[in-house]
mmCIF file with all atom_site columns, C-alpha atoms in Angstrom:
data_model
loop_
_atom_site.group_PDB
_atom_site.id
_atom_site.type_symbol
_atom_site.label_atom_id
_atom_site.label_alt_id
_atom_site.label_comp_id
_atom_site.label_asym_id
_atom_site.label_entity_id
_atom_site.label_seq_id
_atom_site.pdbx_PDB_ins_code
_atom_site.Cartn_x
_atom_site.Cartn_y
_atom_site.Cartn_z
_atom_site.occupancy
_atom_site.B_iso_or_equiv
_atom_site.pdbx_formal_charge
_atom_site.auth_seq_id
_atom_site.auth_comp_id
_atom_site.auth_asym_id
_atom_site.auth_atom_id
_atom_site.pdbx_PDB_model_num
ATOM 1  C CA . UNK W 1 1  ? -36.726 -78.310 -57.984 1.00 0.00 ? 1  UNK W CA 1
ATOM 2  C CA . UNK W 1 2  ? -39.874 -80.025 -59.682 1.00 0.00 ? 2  UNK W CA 1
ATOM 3  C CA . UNK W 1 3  ? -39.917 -77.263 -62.065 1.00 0.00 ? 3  UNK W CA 1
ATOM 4  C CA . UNK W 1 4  ? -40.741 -79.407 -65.406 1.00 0.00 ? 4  UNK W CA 1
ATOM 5  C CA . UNK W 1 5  ? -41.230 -76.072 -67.799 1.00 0.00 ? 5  UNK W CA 1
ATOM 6  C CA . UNK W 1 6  ? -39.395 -73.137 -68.533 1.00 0.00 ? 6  UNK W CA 1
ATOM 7  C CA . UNK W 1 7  ? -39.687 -70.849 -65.473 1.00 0.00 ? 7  UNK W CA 1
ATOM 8  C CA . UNK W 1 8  ? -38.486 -67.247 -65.388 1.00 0.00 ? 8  UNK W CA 1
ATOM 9  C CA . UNK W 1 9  ? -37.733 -64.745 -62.544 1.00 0.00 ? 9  UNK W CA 1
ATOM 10 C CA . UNK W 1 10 ? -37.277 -60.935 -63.933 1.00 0.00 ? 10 UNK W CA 1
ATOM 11 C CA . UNK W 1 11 ? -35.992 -58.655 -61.232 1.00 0.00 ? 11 UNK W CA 1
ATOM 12 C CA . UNK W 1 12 ? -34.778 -54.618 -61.987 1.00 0.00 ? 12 UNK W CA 1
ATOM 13 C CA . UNK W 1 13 ? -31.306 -54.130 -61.570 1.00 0.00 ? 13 UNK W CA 1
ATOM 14 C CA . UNK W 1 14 ? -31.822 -51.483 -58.634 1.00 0.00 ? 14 UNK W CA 1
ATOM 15 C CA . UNK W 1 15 ? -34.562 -53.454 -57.163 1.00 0.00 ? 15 UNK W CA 1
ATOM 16 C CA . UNK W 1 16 ? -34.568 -51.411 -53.407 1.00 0.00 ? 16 UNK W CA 1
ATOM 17 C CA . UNK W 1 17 ? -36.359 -54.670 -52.082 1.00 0.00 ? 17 UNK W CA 1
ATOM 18 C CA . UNK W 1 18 ? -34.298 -57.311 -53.457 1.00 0.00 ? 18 UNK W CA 1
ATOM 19 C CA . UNK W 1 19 ? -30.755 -58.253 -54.404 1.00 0.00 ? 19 UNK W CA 1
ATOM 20 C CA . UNK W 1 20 ? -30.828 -58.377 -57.815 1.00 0.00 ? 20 UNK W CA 1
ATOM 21 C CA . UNK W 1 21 ? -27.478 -59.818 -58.725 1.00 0.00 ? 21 UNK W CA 1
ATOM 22 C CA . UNK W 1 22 ? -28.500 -62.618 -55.467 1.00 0.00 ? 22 UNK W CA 1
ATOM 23 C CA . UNK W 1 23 ? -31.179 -64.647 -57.738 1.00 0.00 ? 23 UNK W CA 1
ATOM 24 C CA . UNK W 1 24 ? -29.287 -66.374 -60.441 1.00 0.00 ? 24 UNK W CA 1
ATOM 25 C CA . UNK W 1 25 ? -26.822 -67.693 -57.975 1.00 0.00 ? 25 UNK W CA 1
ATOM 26 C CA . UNK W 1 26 ? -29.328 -68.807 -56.012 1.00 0.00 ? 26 UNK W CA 1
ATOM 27 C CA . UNK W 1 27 ? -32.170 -70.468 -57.777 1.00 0.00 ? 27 UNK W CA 1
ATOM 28 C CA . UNK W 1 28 ? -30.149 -71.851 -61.070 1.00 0.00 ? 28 UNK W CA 1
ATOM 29 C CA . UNK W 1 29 ? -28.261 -74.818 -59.476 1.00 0.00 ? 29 UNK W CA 1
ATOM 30 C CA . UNK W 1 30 ? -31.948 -75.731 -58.018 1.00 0.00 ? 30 UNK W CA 1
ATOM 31 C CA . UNK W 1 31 ? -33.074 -76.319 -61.861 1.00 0.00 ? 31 UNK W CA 1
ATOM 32 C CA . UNK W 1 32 ? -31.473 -75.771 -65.348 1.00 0.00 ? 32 UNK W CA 1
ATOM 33 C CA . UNK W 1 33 ? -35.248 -74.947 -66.456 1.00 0.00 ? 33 UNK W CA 1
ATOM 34 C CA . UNK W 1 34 ? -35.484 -71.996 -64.242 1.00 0.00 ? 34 UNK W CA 1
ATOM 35 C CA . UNK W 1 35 ? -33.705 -68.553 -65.839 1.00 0.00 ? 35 UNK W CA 1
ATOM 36 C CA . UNK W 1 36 ? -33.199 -65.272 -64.482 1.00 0.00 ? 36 UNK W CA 1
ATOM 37 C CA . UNK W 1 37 ? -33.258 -61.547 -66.279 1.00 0.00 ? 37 UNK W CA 1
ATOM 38 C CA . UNK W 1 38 ? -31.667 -58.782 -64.386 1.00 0.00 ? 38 UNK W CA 1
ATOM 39 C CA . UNK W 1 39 ? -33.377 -55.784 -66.515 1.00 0.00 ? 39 UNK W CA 1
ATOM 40 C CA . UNK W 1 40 ? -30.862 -52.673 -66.277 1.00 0.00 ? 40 UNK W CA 1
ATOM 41 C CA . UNK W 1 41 ? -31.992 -49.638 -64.584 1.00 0.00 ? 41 UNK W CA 1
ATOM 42 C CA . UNK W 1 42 ? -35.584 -50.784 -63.061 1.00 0.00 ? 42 UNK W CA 1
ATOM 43 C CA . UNK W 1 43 ? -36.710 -50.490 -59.635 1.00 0.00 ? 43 UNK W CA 1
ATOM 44 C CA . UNK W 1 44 ? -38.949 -52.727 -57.909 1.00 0.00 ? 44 UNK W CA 1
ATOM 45 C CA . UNK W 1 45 ? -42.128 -50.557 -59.042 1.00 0.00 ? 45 UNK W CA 1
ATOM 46 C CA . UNK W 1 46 ? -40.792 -50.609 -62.513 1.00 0.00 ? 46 UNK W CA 1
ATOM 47 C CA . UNK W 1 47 ? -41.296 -54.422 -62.919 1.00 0.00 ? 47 UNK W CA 1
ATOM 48 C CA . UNK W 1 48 ? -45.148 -53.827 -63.293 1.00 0.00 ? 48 UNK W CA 1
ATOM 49 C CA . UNK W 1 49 ? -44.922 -50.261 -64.824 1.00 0.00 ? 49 UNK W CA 1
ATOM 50 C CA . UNK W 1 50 ? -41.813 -49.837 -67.389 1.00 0.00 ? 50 UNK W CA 1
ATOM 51 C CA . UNK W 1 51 ? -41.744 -50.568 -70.954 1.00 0.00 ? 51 UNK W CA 1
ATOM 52 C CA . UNK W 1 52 ? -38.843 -53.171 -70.856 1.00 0.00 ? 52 UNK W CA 1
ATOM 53 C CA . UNK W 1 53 ? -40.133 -55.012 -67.916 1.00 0.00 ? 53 UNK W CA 1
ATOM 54 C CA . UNK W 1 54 ? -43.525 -55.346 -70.203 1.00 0.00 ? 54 UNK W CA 1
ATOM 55 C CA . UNK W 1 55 ? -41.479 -56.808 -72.769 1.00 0.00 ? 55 UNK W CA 1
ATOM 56 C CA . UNK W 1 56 ? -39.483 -59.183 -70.853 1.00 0.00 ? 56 UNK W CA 1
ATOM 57 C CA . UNK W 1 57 ? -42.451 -60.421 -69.349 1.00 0.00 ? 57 UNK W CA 1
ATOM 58 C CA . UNK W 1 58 ? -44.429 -60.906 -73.161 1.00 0.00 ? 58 UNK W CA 1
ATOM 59 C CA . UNK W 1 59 ? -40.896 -62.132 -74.138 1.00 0.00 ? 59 UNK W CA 1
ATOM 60 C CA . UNK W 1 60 ? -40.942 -65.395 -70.888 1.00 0.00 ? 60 UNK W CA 1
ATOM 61 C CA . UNK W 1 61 ? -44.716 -65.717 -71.542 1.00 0.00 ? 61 UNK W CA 1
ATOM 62 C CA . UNK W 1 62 ? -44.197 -66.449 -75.411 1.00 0.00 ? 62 UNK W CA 1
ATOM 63 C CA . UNK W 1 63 ? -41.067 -68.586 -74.382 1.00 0.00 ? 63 UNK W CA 1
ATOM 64 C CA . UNK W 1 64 ? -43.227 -70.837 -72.543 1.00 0.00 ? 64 UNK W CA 1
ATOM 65 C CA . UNK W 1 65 ? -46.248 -71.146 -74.499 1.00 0.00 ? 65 UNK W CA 1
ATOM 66 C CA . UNK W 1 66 ? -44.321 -71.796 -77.358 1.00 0.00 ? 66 UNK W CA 1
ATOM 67 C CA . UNK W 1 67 ? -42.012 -74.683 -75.086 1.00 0.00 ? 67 UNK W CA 1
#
């Protein structure tokens, strides 16, 4: 809640230790700031290993260094 930047949570779509589709409804009334990217197709390993996980994560770090 005392989020004062842009904050991001990027979770893979078949995530086989999370819910995926669970984190937007649950952490976006706690702050407008805060988004979250379900990325199609990745597994939990694939957040750290997979080309479009990469990118999303370049793509939130530019977002916030250029907020």
């Amino acid at each position: 809640r005392n989020i004062t930047r842009p904050a991001f949570v990027i979770v893979g779509e078949q995530d086989d230790l999370f819910y995926a589709d669970r984190f937007a409804p649950a952490l976006k009334p706690l702050n407008n700031r805060l988004s979250v990217s379900v990325l199609p197709g990745l597994h939990h390993m694939d957040m750290v290993t997979a080309p479009p996980a990469i990118g999303a994560v370049r793509d939130a770090v530019k977002t916030i260094a250029d907020s």
